[in-house]
Amino acid sequence: MNSRRSFLRELTGAVRNVAAATQSTTEPAREVPDPELAEAELERYSRQLVMPEWSEAAQRALAAASVLVVGAGALGSPVALYLAGAGVGRLGIVDGDDVELSNLHRQILHFTPDIGVPKAHSAAAKLGFLNPQVVVEPYQVRLDAANAAGLIEGADLVVDCSDSFATRYAVNAACCAARIPLVEAGVLGTSGLVMGIRPGETACYRCAFPEAPPSAPTCAQAGVLGPAAGTIGSLQALEALKLLAGVGEPLLDAFLQADLATLTFLRVAVQRRADCPDCGAA
């Protein structure tokens, strides 16, 4: 334990030295954070801070970021957990549904005593226990074309964890209009896909999928396995962290199709469409 604390103290000092060395001499001196608080933060995030590709700048970028998670269900649960755990400064959670018994095998933010509680508030409560430093704002509403622009306003990134094509297209259109990066995903049975989008720069969701399939089954009809949703949601959270922190290579101009029954992954390249009604004029 002592050696661990020594390591964190040394890391704290190194972070401060780098910050001091890179600060412009024309800028006023910034207030040094309380050492105990700095050490606590460094210990909380130490396993990602020691990664060679991570940095104090990446961690600060997360702390300053505002992310809207659309849906607090099978995908939104792992997404919100990992983003809060990583240190995203503000999380908005949009979901108009209440927790049901049939949700619990895959929606890991909700427990049996939460049945009947609005999902947005149930999720916010758990995330507050996980990381009190994160500001979590629940929105007990279903996102649609009418309110999408207002809900995403102020977000640095949107992660769409909804379970309907109508919602996905509404989120995509609003993010393209506002030029807000977006991570899309879907899961059904043991299959899913993930796609990252920088509106105006890369292909959007409608570029890849111009129209919804005419008769796509729902989770209630086709089913979904909990670990499959957890896997796709984890990949979605990973892509969100890449876009927010500038670490790694985000999945852009492509989507990842996953068949988790056979552990087969296929990366499919897509291109922006000049006639796309969502991003063509972006």
PDB file of C-alpha atoms in Angstrom:
ATOM      1  CA  MET A   1       0.000   0.000   0.000  1.00  0.00           C
ATOM      2  CA  ASN A   2       2.836   2.417   0.846  1.00  0.00           C
ATOM      3  CA  SER A   3       4.534   1.762  -2.485  1.00  0.00           C
ATOM      4  CA  ARG A   4       1.227   2.381  -4.258  1.00  0.00           C
ATOM      5  CA  ARG A   5       0.785   5.716  -2.500  1.00  0.00           C
ATOM      6  CA  SER A   6       4.373   6.661  -3.320  1.00  0.00           C
ATOM      7  CA  PHE A   7       3.699   5.895  -6.969  1.00  0.00           C
ATOM      8  CA  LEU A   8       0.596   8.082  -6.946  1.00  0.00           C
ATOM      9  CA  ARG A   9       2.460  10.920  -5.228  1.00  0.00           C
ATOM     10  CA  GLU A  10       5.200  10.708  -7.846  1.00  0.00           C
ATOM     11  CA  LEU A  11       2.583  10.654 -10.597  1.00  0.00           C
ATOM     12  CA  THR A  12       0.894  13.692  -9.053  1.00  0.00           C
ATOM     13  CA  GLY A  13       4.191  15.549  -9.034  1.00  0.00           C
ATOM     14  CA  ALA A  14       4.958  14.558 -12.604  1.00  0.00           C
ATOM     15  CA  VAL A  15       1.546  15.748 -13.788  1.00  0.00           C
ATOM     16  CA  ARG A  16       2.050  19.107 -12.073  1.00  0.00           C
ATOM     17  CA  ASN A  17       5.536  19.507 -13.517  1.00  0.00           C
ATOM     18  CA  VAL A  18       4.266  18.842 -17.035  1.00  0.00           C
ATOM     19  CA  ALA A  19       1.400  21.294 -16.547  1.00  0.00           C
ATOM     20  CA  ALA A  20       3.783  23.959 -15.238  1.00  0.00           C
ATOM     21  CA  ALA A  21       6.271  23.422 -18.071  1.00  0.00           C
ATOM     22  CA  THR A  22       3.625  23.711 -20.784  1.00  0.00           C
ATOM     23  CA  GLN A  23       1.794  26.719 -19.310  1.00  0.00           C
ATOM     24  CA  SER A  24       2.386  29.943 -21.207  1.00  0.00           C
ATOM     25  CA  THR A  25       4.383  32.548 -19.282  1.00  0.00           C
ATOM     26  CA  THR A  26       1.827  35.149 -20.340  1.00  0.00           C
ATOM     27  CA  GLU A  27      -0.996  33.310 -18.634  1.00  0.00           C
ATOM     28  CA  PRO A  28      -1.840  33.961 -14.993  1.00  0.00           C
ATOM     29  CA  ALA A  29      -0.807  31.204 -12.628  1.00  0.00           C
ATOM     30  CA  ARG A  30      -3.530  28.628 -12.189  1.00  0.00           C
ATOM     31  CA  GLU A  31      -4.632  27.603  -8.743  1.00  0.00           C
ATOM     32  CA  VAL A  32      -3.035  24.319  -7.696  1.00  0.00           C
ATOM     33  CA  PRO A  33      -5.736  21.807  -6.756  1.00  0.00           C
ATOM     34  CA  ASP A  34      -5.882  20.443  -3.250  1.00  0.00           C
ATOM     35  CA  PRO A  35      -3.192  17.697  -3.024  1.00  0.00           C
ATOM     36  CA  GLU A  36      -5.516  15.215  -1.328  1.00  0.00           C
ATOM     37  CA  LEU A  37      -8.182  15.688  -4.011  1.00  0.00           C
ATOM     38  CA  ALA A  38      -5.589  15.396  -6.783  1.00  0.00           C
ATOM     39  CA  GLU A  39      -4.251  12.191  -5.270  1.00  0.00           C
ATOM     40  CA  ALA A  40      -7.758  10.752  -4.954  1.00  0.00           C
ATOM     41  CA  GLU A  41      -8.511  11.552  -8.591  1.00  0.00           C
ATOM     42  CA  LEU A  42      -5.241  10.076  -9.748  1.00  0.00           C
ATOM     43  CA  GLU A  43      -5.882   6.903  -7.804  1.00  0.00           C
ATOM     44  CA  ARG A  44      -9.414   6.605  -9.208  1.00  0.00           C
ATOM     45  CA  TYR A  45      -8.162   6.899 -12.787  1.00  0.00           C
ATOM     46  CA  SER A  46      -4.671   5.465 -12.274  1.00  0.00           C
ATOM     47  CA  ARG A  47      -5.206   2.346 -14.395  1.00  0.00           C
ATOM     48  CA  GLN A  48      -5.942   4.422 -17.473  1.00  0.00           C
ATOM     49  CA  LEU A  49      -3.455   7.199 -16.656  1.00  0.00           C
ATOM     50  CA  VAL A  50      -0.545   4.732 -16.627  1.00  0.00           C
ATOM     51  CA  MET A  51      -1.352   3.634 -20.182  1.00  0.00           C
ATOM     52  CA  PRO A  52       1.294   5.094 -22.528  1.00  0.00           C
ATOM     53  CA  GLU A  53      -1.347   6.354 -24.977  1.00  0.00           C
ATOM     54  CA  TRP A  54      -3.331   8.104 -22.215  1.00  0.00           C
ATOM     55  CA  SER A  55      -2.321  11.426 -20.660  1.00  0.00           C
ATOM     56  CA  GLU A  56      -3.338  14.140 -18.258  1.00  0.00           C
ATOM     57  CA  ALA A  57      -4.690  16.024 -21.273  1.00  0.00           C
ATOM     58  CA  ALA A  58      -6.917  13.066 -22.172  1.00  0.00           C
ATOM     59  CA  GLN A  59      -8.210  12.850 -18.612  1.00  0.00           C
ATOM     60  CA  ARG A  60      -8.887  16.584 -18.504  1.00  0.00           C
ATOM     61  CA  ALA A  61     -10.727  16.319 -21.827  1.00  0.00           C
ATOM     62  CA  LEU A  62     -13.035  13.717 -20.310  1.00  0.00           C
ATOM     63  CA  ALA A  63     -13.606  15.806 -17.185  1.00  0.00           C
ATOM     64  CA  ALA A  64     -14.598  18.798 -19.331  1.00  0.00           C
ATOM     65  CA  ALA A  65     -16.868  16.786 -21.629  1.00  0.00           C
ATOM     66  CA  SER A  66     -20.643  16.669 -21.676  1.00  0.00           C
ATOM     67  CA  VAL A  67     -22.153  13.468 -23.100  1.00  0.00           C
ATOM     68  CA  LEU A  68     -25.792  12.645 -23.755  1.00  0.00           C
ATOM     69  CA  VAL A  69     -26.692   8.953 -23.538  1.00  0.00           C
ATOM     70  CA  VAL A  70     -29.982   8.196 -25.287  1.00  0.00           C
ATOM     71  CA  GLY A  71     -31.492   5.170 -23.577  1.00  0.00           C
ATOM     72  CA  ALA A  72     -30.718   3.631 -20.200  1.00  0.00           C
ATOM     73  CA  GLY A  73     -31.385   0.034 -21.190  1.00  0.00           C
ATOM     74  CA  ALA A  74     -29.325  -2.866 -22.525  1.00  0.00           C
ATOM     75  CA  LEU A  75     -26.775  -0.672 -24.347  1.00  0.00           C
ATOM     76  CA  GLY A  76     -27.093   2.486 -22.289  1.00  0.00           C
ATOM     77  CA  SER A  77     -26.328   0.653 -19.042  1.00  0.00           C
ATOM     78  CA  PRO A  78     -22.745  -0.421 -19.916  1.00  0.00           C
ATOM     79  CA  VAL A  79     -22.154   2.799 -21.861  1.00  0.00           C
ATOM     80  CA  ALA A  80     -23.113   5.027 -18.932  1.00  0.00           C
ATOM     81  CA  LEU A  81     -21.210   2.871 -16.420  1.00  0.00           C
ATOM     82  CA  TYR A  82     -17.973   2.976 -18.388  1.00  0.00           C
ATOM     83  CA  LEU A  83     -18.203   6.681 -19.237  1.00  0.00           C
ATOM     84  CA  ALA A  84     -18.906   7.605 -15.618  1.00  0.00           C
ATOM     85  CA  GLY A  85     -16.149   5.295 -14.429  1.00  0.00           C
ATOM     86  CA  ALA A  86     -13.666   6.813 -16.874  1.00  0.00           C
ATOM     87  CA  GLY A  87     -14.361  10.327 -15.580  1.00  0.00           C
ATOM     88  CA  VAL A  88     -16.644  12.049 -18.107  1.00  0.00           C
ATOM     89  CA  GLY A  89     -17.634  15.308 -16.408  1.00  0.00           C
ATOM     90  CA  ARG A  90     -21.340  15.398 -17.247  1.00  0.00           C
ATOM     91  CA  LEU A  91     -23.697  12.657 -18.343  1.00  0.00           C
ATOM     92  CA  GLY A  92     -27.224  13.296 -19.507  1.00  0.00           C
ATOM     93  CA  ILE A  93     -29.422  10.180 -19.418  1.00  0.00           C
ATOM     94  CA  VAL A  94     -32.515  10.228 -21.655  1.00  0.00           C
ATOM     95  CA  ASP A  95     -35.147   7.526 -21.165  1.00  0.00           C
ATOM     96  CA  GLY A  96     -38.910   7.775 -20.842  1.00  0.00           C
ATOM     97  CA  ASP A  97     -39.570   4.205 -19.679  1.00  0.00           C
ATOM     98  CA  ASP A  98     -39.877   2.633 -16.236  1.00  0.00           C
ATOM     99  CA  VAL A  99     -37.872  -0.380 -15.087  1.00  0.00           C
ATOM    100  CA  GLU A 100     -39.642  -3.693 -15.792  1.00  0.00           C
ATOM    101  CA  LEU A 101     -38.875  -7.193 -14.560  1.00  0.00           C
ATOM    102  CA  SER A 102     -38.051  -8.343 -18.095  1.00  0.00           C
ATOM    103  CA  ASN A 103     -35.304  -5.683 -18.311  1.00  0.00           C
ATOM    104  CA  LEU A 104     -33.161  -7.004 -15.503  1.00  0.00           C
ATOM    105  CA  HIS A 105     -31.334  -9.847 -17.266  1.00  0.00           C
ATOM    106  CA  ARG A 106     -29.515  -7.388 -19.545  1.00  0.00           C
ATOM    107  CA  GLN A 107     -29.951  -3.820 -18.227  1.00  0.00           C
ATOM    108  CA  ILE A 108     -27.265  -3.892 -15.565  1.00  0.00           C
ATOM    109  CA  LEU A 109     -27.906  -0.424 -14.129  1.00  0.00           C
ATOM    110  CA  HIS A 110     -31.240  -1.576 -12.712  1.00  0.00           C
ATOM    111  CA  PHE A 111     -32.033  -3.983  -9.862  1.00  0.00           C
ATOM    112  CA  THR A 112     -35.174  -5.771  -8.658  1.00  0.00           C
ATOM    113  CA  PRO A 113     -36.128  -3.024  -6.136  1.00  0.00           C
ATOM    114  CA  ASP A 114     -36.082  -0.536  -9.053  1.00  0.00           C
ATOM    115  CA  ILE A 115     -39.082  -2.098 -10.805  1.00  0.00           C
ATOM    116  CA  GLY A 116     -41.541   0.705 -11.531  1.00  0.00           C
ATOM    117  CA  VAL A 117     -38.900   3.426 -11.114  1.00  0.00           C
ATOM    118  CA  PRO A 118     -38.154   5.632 -14.149  1.00  0.00           C
ATOM    119  CA  LYS A 119     -35.039   4.273 -15.851  1.00  0.00           C
ATOM    120  CA  ALA A 120     -33.404   7.697 -16.136  1.00  0.00           C
ATOM    121  CA  HIS A 121     -33.596   8.202 -12.368  1.00  0.00           C
ATOM    122  CA  SER A 122     -32.627   4.624 -11.526  1.00  0.00           C
ATOM    123  CA  ALA A 123     -29.551   4.974 -13.748  1.00  0.00           C
ATOM    124  CA  ALA A 124     -28.624   8.366 -12.286  1.00  0.00           C
ATOM    125  CA  ALA A 125     -28.731   6.968  -8.746  1.00  0.00           C
ATOM    126  CA  LYS A 126     -26.325   4.108  -9.547  1.00  0.00           C
ATOM    127  CA  LEU A 127     -23.935   6.346 -11.479  1.00  0.00           C
ATOM    128  CA  GLY A 128     -23.806   8.759  -8.564  1.00  0.00           C
ATOM    129  CA  PHE A 129     -22.617   5.954  -6.299  1.00  0.00           C
ATOM    130  CA  LEU A 130     -20.076   4.794  -8.890  1.00  0.00           C
ATOM    131  CA  ASN A 131     -18.448   8.205  -9.389  1.00  0.00           C
ATOM    132  CA  PRO A 132     -19.666  11.180  -7.312  1.00  0.00           C
ATOM    133  CA  GLN A 133     -17.410  13.500  -9.348  1.00  0.00           C
ATOM    134  CA  VAL A 134     -19.624  13.060 -12.417  1.00  0.00           C
ATOM    135  CA  VAL A 135     -22.672  15.305 -12.821  1.00  0.00           C
ATOM    136  CA  VAL A 136     -25.553  13.079 -13.916  1.00  0.00           C
ATOM    137  CA  GLU A 137     -28.727  14.665 -15.278  1.00  0.00           C
ATOM    138  CA  PRO A 138     -31.737  12.378 -15.846  1.00  0.00           C
ATOM    139  CA  TYR A 139     -34.262  13.276 -18.547  1.00  0.00           C
ATOM    140  CA  GLN A 140     -37.470  11.260 -18.148  1.00  0.00           C
ATOM    141  CA  VAL A 141     -38.640  11.690 -21.725  1.00  0.00           C
ATOM    142  CA  ARG A 142     -38.619   9.742 -24.966  1.00  0.00           C
ATOM    143  CA  LEU A 143     -36.465  11.430 -27.605  1.00  0.00           C
ATOM    144  CA  ASP A 144     -38.165  12.089 -30.919  1.00  0.00           C
ATOM    145  CA  ALA A 145     -37.803  14.371 -33.930  1.00  0.00           C
ATOM    146  CA  ALA A 146     -39.590  17.194 -32.102  1.00  0.00           C
ATOM    147  CA  ASN A 147     -37.358  17.356 -29.010  1.00  0.00           C
ATOM    148  CA  ALA A 148     -34.055  15.907 -30.274  1.00  0.00           C
ATOM    149  CA  ALA A 149     -32.424  19.267 -31.042  1.00  0.00           C
ATOM    150  CA  GLY A 150     -33.187  20.618 -27.577  1.00  0.00           C
ATOM    151  CA  LEU A 151     -31.997  17.492 -25.776  1.00  0.00           C
ATOM    152  CA  ILE A 152     -28.624  17.309 -27.558  1.00  0.00           C
ATOM    153  CA  GLU A 153     -27.904  21.042 -27.229  1.00  0.00           C
ATOM    154  CA  GLY A 154     -24.687  21.626 -25.315  1.00  0.00           C
ATOM    155  CA  ALA A 155     -23.440  18.056 -25.663  1.00  0.00           C
ATOM    156  CA  ASP A 156     -19.910  17.374 -26.905  1.00  0.00           C
ATOM    157  CA  LEU A 157     -20.905  13.839 -27.916  1.00  0.00           C
ATOM    158  CA  VAL A 158     -24.105  11.816 -28.177  1.00  0.00           C
ATOM    159  CA  VAL A 159     -24.224   8.054 -27.653  1.00  0.00           C
ATOM    160  CA  ASP A 160     -27.400   6.589 -29.106  1.00  0.00           C
ATOM    161  CA  CYS A 161     -28.434   3.470 -27.166  1.00  0.00           C
ATOM    162  CA  SER A 162     -32.063   3.524 -28.255  1.00  0.00           C
ATOM    163  CA  ASP A 163     -33.962   0.489 -29.492  1.00  0.00           C
ATOM    164  CA  SER A 164     -35.957   1.902 -32.414  1.00  0.00           C
ATOM    165  CA  PHE A 165     -35.056   3.034 -35.908  1.00  0.00           C
ATOM    166  CA  ALA A 166     -37.262   6.125 -35.580  1.00  0.00           C
ATOM    167  CA  THR A 167     -35.212   7.295 -32.604  1.00  0.00           C
ATOM    168  CA  ARG A 168     -31.895   6.504 -34.316  1.00  0.00           C
ATOM    169  CA  TYR A 169     -32.811   8.563 -37.368  1.00  0.00           C
ATOM    170  CA  ALA A 170     -34.044  11.427 -35.176  1.00  0.00           C
ATOM    171  CA  VAL A 171     -30.780  11.413 -33.204  1.00  0.00           C
ATOM    172  CA  ASN A 172     -28.709  11.212 -36.386  1.00  0.00           C
ATOM    173  CA  ALA A 173     -30.527  14.124 -38.020  1.00  0.00           C
ATOM    174  CA  ALA A 174     -30.212  16.313 -34.936  1.00  0.00           C
ATOM    175  CA  CYS A 175     -26.509  15.544 -34.467  1.00  0.00           C
ATOM    176  CA  CYS A 176     -25.792  16.228 -38.143  1.00  0.00           C
ATOM    177  CA  ALA A 177     -27.606  19.575 -37.954  1.00  0.00           C
ATOM    178  CA  ALA A 178     -25.691  20.565 -34.800  1.00  0.00           C
ATOM    179  CA  ARG A 179     -22.386  18.998 -35.929  1.00  0.00           C
ATOM    180  CA  ILE A 180     -22.156  16.948 -32.718  1.00  0.00           C
ATOM    181  CA  PRO A 181     -20.195  13.660 -32.892  1.00  0.00           C
ATOM    182  CA  LEU A 182     -22.298  10.556 -32.439  1.00  0.00           C
ATOM    183  CA  VAL A 183     -21.782   6.884 -31.640  1.00  0.00           C
ATOM    184  CA  GLU A 184     -24.571   4.619 -32.907  1.00  0.00           C
ATOM    185  CA  ALA A 185     -25.200   0.971 -32.053  1.00  0.00           C
ATOM    186  CA  GLY A 186     -27.851  -1.716 -32.125  1.00  0.00           C
ATOM    187  CA  VAL A 187     -28.177  -5.244 -30.771  1.00  0.00           C
ATOM    188  CA  LEU A 188     -30.618  -8.100 -31.328  1.00  0.00           C
ATOM    189  CA  GLY A 189     -30.266 -11.710 -30.324  1.00  0.00           C
ATOM    190  CA  THR A 190     -26.515 -12.309 -30.367  1.00  0.00           C
ATOM    191  CA  SER A 191     -25.696  -9.812 -33.133  1.00  0.00           C
ATOM    192  CA  GLY A 192     -25.012  -6.113 -33.161  1.00  0.00           C
ATOM    193  CA  LEU A 193     -23.262  -3.218 -34.810  1.00  0.00           C
ATOM    194  CA  VAL A 194     -21.365  -0.096 -33.762  1.00  0.00           C
ATOM    195  CA  MET A 195     -20.644   3.060 -35.787  1.00  0.00           C
ATOM    196  CA  GLY A 196     -18.867   6.325 -35.003  1.00  0.00           C
ATOM    197  CA  ILE A 197     -19.845   9.551 -36.772  1.00  0.00           C
ATOM    198  CA  ARG A 198     -18.317  13.005 -37.130  1.00  0.00           C
ATOM    199  CA  PRO A 199     -21.056  14.973 -38.941  1.00  0.00           C
ATOM    200  CA  GLY A 200     -19.837  16.864 -41.962  1.00  0.00           C
ATOM    201  CA  GLU A 201     -16.594  14.851 -42.022  1.00  0.00           C
ATOM    202  CA  THR A 202     -17.569  11.178 -42.103  1.00  0.00           C
ATOM    203  CA  ALA A 203     -20.499   9.056 -43.202  1.00  0.00           C
ATOM    204  CA  CYS A 204     -23.537   9.375 -40.952  1.00  0.00           C
ATOM    205  CA  TYR A 205     -26.007   6.675 -39.937  1.00  0.00           C
ATOM    206  CA  ARG A 206     -28.394   7.536 -42.772  1.00  0.00           C
ATOM    207  CA  CYS A 207     -25.514   7.435 -45.271  1.00  0.00           C
ATOM    208  CA  ALA A 208     -24.924   3.829 -44.232  1.00  0.00           C
ATOM    209  CA  PHE A 209     -28.596   2.912 -43.802  1.00  0.00           C
ATOM    210  CA  PRO A 210     -30.781   5.218 -45.948  1.00  0.00           C
ATOM    211  CA  GLU A 211     -34.010   3.555 -44.788  1.00  0.00           C
ATOM    212  CA  ALA A 212     -35.109   1.379 -41.919  1.00  0.00           C
ATOM    213  CA  PRO A 213     -35.762  -2.273 -42.770  1.00  0.00           C
ATOM    214  CA  PRO A 214     -39.456  -2.780 -43.536  1.00  0.00           C
ATOM    215  CA  SER A 215     -40.125  -5.447 -40.915  1.00  0.00           C
ATOM    216  CA  ALA A 216     -37.361  -5.491 -38.298  1.00  0.00           C
ATOM    217  CA  PRO A 217     -38.291  -7.520 -35.188  1.00  0.00           C
ATOM    218  CA  THR A 218     -38.086  -5.980 -31.735  1.00  0.00           C
ATOM    219  CA  CYS A 219     -36.212  -7.367 -28.724  1.00  0.00           C
ATOM    220  CA  ALA A 220     -39.543  -8.591 -27.361  1.00  0.00           C
ATOM    221  CA  GLN A 221     -40.096 -10.568 -30.571  1.00  0.00           C
ATOM    222  CA  ALA A 222     -36.586 -11.826 -31.387  1.00  0.00           C
ATOM    223  CA  GLY A 223     -34.991 -11.695 -27.945  1.00  0.00           C
ATOM    224  CA  VAL A 224     -31.559 -10.546 -26.884  1.00  0.00           C
ATOM    225  CA  LEU A 225     -28.869 -12.175 -24.780  1.00  0.00           C
ATOM    226  CA  GLY A 226     -27.537 -10.050 -21.923  1.00  0.00           C
ATOM    227  CA  PRO A 227     -23.793 -10.539 -22.587  1.00  0.00           C
ATOM    228  CA  ALA A 228     -24.330  -9.692 -26.269  1.00  0.00           C
ATOM    229  CA  ALA A 229     -25.826  -6.338 -25.293  1.00  0.00           C
ATOM    230  CA  GLY A 230     -22.994  -5.835 -22.796  1.00  0.00           C
ATOM    231  CA  THR A 231     -20.380  -6.507 -25.474  1.00  0.00           C
ATOM    232  CA  ILE A 232     -21.889  -4.080 -27.991  1.00  0.00           C
ATOM    233  CA  GLY A 233     -22.431  -1.448 -25.304  1.00  0.00           C
ATOM    234  CA  SER A 234     -18.812  -1.800 -24.175  1.00  0.00           C
ATOM    235  CA  LEU A 235     -17.607  -1.285 -27.752  1.00  0.00           C
ATOM    236  CA  GLN A 236     -19.865   1.748 -28.005  1.00  0.00           C
ATOM    237  CA  ALA A 237     -18.382   3.206 -24.807  1.00  0.00           C
ATOM    238  CA  LEU A 238     -14.880   2.548 -26.130  1.00  0.00           C
ATOM    239  CA  GLU A 239     -15.603   4.463 -29.325  1.00  0.00           C
ATOM    240  CA  ALA A 240     -17.040   7.322 -27.287  1.00  0.00           C
ATOM    241  CA  LEU A 241     -13.868   7.534 -25.187  1.00  0.00           C
ATOM    242  CA  LYS A 242     -11.715   7.535 -28.330  1.00  0.00           C
ATOM    243  CA  LEU A 243     -13.631  10.480 -29.762  1.00  0.00           C
ATOM    244  CA  LEU A 244     -13.649  12.410 -26.493  1.00  0.00           C
ATOM    245  CA  ALA A 245     -10.024  11.878 -25.464  1.00  0.00           C
ATOM    246  CA  GLY A 246      -8.391  11.709 -28.891  1.00  0.00           C
ATOM    247  CA  VAL A 247      -6.865   8.330 -28.040  1.00  0.00           C
ATOM    248  CA  GLY A 248      -6.698   5.450 -30.515  1.00  0.00           C
ATOM    249  CA  GLU A 249      -8.370   5.267 -33.928  1.00  0.00           C
ATOM    250  CA  PRO A 250     -12.147   5.809 -33.852  1.00  0.00           C
ATOM    251  CA  LEU A 251     -14.401   3.678 -36.022  1.00  0.00           C
ATOM    252  CA  LEU A 252     -15.297   6.256 -38.667  1.00  0.00           C
ATOM    253  CA  ASP A 253     -16.531   5.863 -42.258  1.00  0.00           C
ATOM    254  CA  ALA A 254     -17.314   2.277 -41.311  1.00  0.00           C
ATOM    255  CA  PHE A 255     -19.452   0.182 -39.024  1.00  0.00           C
ATOM    256  CA  LEU A 256     -18.522  -2.949 -37.138  1.00  0.00           C
ATOM    257  CA  GLN A 257     -20.903  -5.872 -37.555  1.00  0.00           C
ATOM    258  CA  ALA A 258     -20.580  -8.443 -34.766  1.00  0.00           C
ATOM    259  CA  ASP A 259     -21.924 -12.007 -34.740  1.00  0.00           C
ATOM    260  CA  LEU A 260     -21.300 -12.936 -31.130  1.00  0.00           C
ATOM    261  CA  ALA A 261     -22.678 -16.456 -31.525  1.00  0.00           C
ATOM    262  CA  THR A 262     -19.574 -17.253 -33.591  1.00  0.00           C
ATOM    263  CA  LEU A 263     -17.366 -14.363 -32.383  1.00  0.00           C
ATOM    264  CA  THR A 264     -17.125 -13.112 -35.957  1.00  0.00           C
ATOM    265  CA  PHE A 265     -16.493  -9.411 -36.605  1.00  0.00           C
ATOM    266  CA  LEU A 266     -16.804  -7.659 -39.967  1.00  0.00           C
ATOM    267  CA  ARG A 267     -15.760  -4.062 -40.581  1.00  0.00           C
ATOM    268  CA  VAL A 268     -17.848  -2.561 -43.393  1.00  0.00           C
ATOM    269  CA  ALA A 269     -16.603   0.635 -45.069  1.00  0.00           C
ATOM    270  CA  VAL A 270     -19.169   3.337 -45.876  1.00  0.00           C
ATOM    271  CA  GLN A 271     -18.925   6.754 -47.524  1.00  0.00           C
ATOM    272  CA  ARG A 272     -20.734  10.042 -47.180  1.00  0.00           C
ATOM    273  CA  ARG A 273     -23.544  10.531 -49.661  1.00  0.00           C
ATOM    274  CA  ALA A 274     -23.874  13.946 -51.262  1.00  0.00           C
ATOM    275  CA  ASP A 275     -27.658  13.463 -51.402  1.00  0.00           C
ATOM    276  CA  CYS A 276     -27.992  12.380 -47.749  1.00  0.00           C
ATOM    277  CA  PRO A 277     -30.892  14.382 -46.264  1.00  0.00           C
ATOM    278  CA  ASP A 278     -29.210  14.425 -42.837  1.00  0.00           C
ATOM    279  CA  CYS A 279     -25.555  15.261 -43.488  1.00  0.00           C
ATOM    280  CA  GLY A 280     -25.434  16.166 -47.179  1.00  0.00           C
ATOM    281  CA  ALA A 281     -25.617  19.888 -46.410  1.00  0.00           C
ATOM    282  CA  ALA A 282     -23.506  19.678 -43.223  1.00  0.00           C
TER     283      ALA A 282
END
